[in-house]
Amino acid sequence: MSNDDVVNGRRFWLVGASSGIGAALARELRARGAHVAISARKAEDLHEVAGGDMVVVPLDATDRQAVSAAEGEVRAALGGLDTVVWCAGYWEQFDAARWDADSFQRHVEVNLLGLNNVLAAVVPPMVDAGHGHLVGIASVAGYRGLAGAEAYGATKAAQINLLEGLRAALRRHGVRVTTVCPGFVRTPMTDTNDFPMPFMVEAEEAARTIADGLEAQRTEIVFPLPMAIMMKVARVVPVRVWSAITTRIGNPADG
Ligand SMILES: NC(=O)c1ccc[n+]([C@@H]2O[C@H](COP(=O)([O-])OP(=O)(O)OC[C@H]3O[C@@H](n4cnc5c(N)ncnc54)[C@H](OP(=O)(O)O)[C@@H]3O)[C@@H](O)[C@H]2O)c1
């Protein structure tokens, strides 16, 4: 391990790594020489991902006390903590016309309040140590409003904004922040979607792209390239134009 290494020999905690992108990223980082701890609710799945070669600490991210206790456990097991990756997430197609308040609340509970619980556990010790790296997996779905993604997109937009503010606040304390915005990735989360998912990539490819981005010390990792270009352009399209396009498309759930 050299002083420039940000993966090899470093201690990572991935929250939301029992499946999908988090699981693939945990394996990829371990293969690149990182020491890895993984968390999520499904203990059995975590152990399968770990293959006896990672620290496993099951938790529900919406339980603040559990997250705080897990942070101590991970730190003790790894002998410290360099990088925390927030991979957990909740998505379901939203029907705004029938406003499902429970669904909206669940998105907020996992995607925002779960992240809040993790940040509460890891930020103060990182600031005290004057060292650390926070990585948040948001989504390009946070760039613009889309019918059917009102709940998910709102939490992803909030994550992007939150991570940007955090980056500005914590740099002077020695803590770096990286925002990851994937396009469509084949995982249990997208398995049930029955609408077109352009430029879809496999979870392993997503993990390699994220690990490459971390090694290159990128501030923002957006992929795959065609989706990144499309959504970066979408971000600057005037509201009237975006609304005209997306109103015509409507909610894919409406058929
Ligand atoms: N797949 C895509 O196309 C895509 C695109 C853009 C962004 N993303 C984002 O990428 C991240 C990973 O998603 P994925 O596609 O890999 O989906 P996934 O396979 O469903 O993974 C979600 C992970 O979050 C964990 N999780 C969910 N609720 C949790 C809770 N309350 N406490 C702790 N862990 C919890 C799940 O584990 P347990 O069920 O065991 O708790 C699982 O490990 C998410 O933030 C998602 O929004 C995905």
PDB file of C-alpha atoms in Angstrom, residues 23 125 138 204 215:
ATOM      1  CA  ALA A  23     -22.543  -6.754  -3.394  1.00  0.00           C
ATOM      2  CA  PRO A 125     -15.406  10.300  13.973  1.00  0.00           C
ATOM      3  CA  ALA A 138     -27.536   8.279  -5.823  1.00  0.00           C
ATOM      4  CA  GLU A 204     -20.177  -6.311 -12.120  1.00  0.00           C
ATOM      5  CA  GLU A 215      -9.066   4.866  -7.625  1.00  0.00           C
TER       6      GLU A 215
END
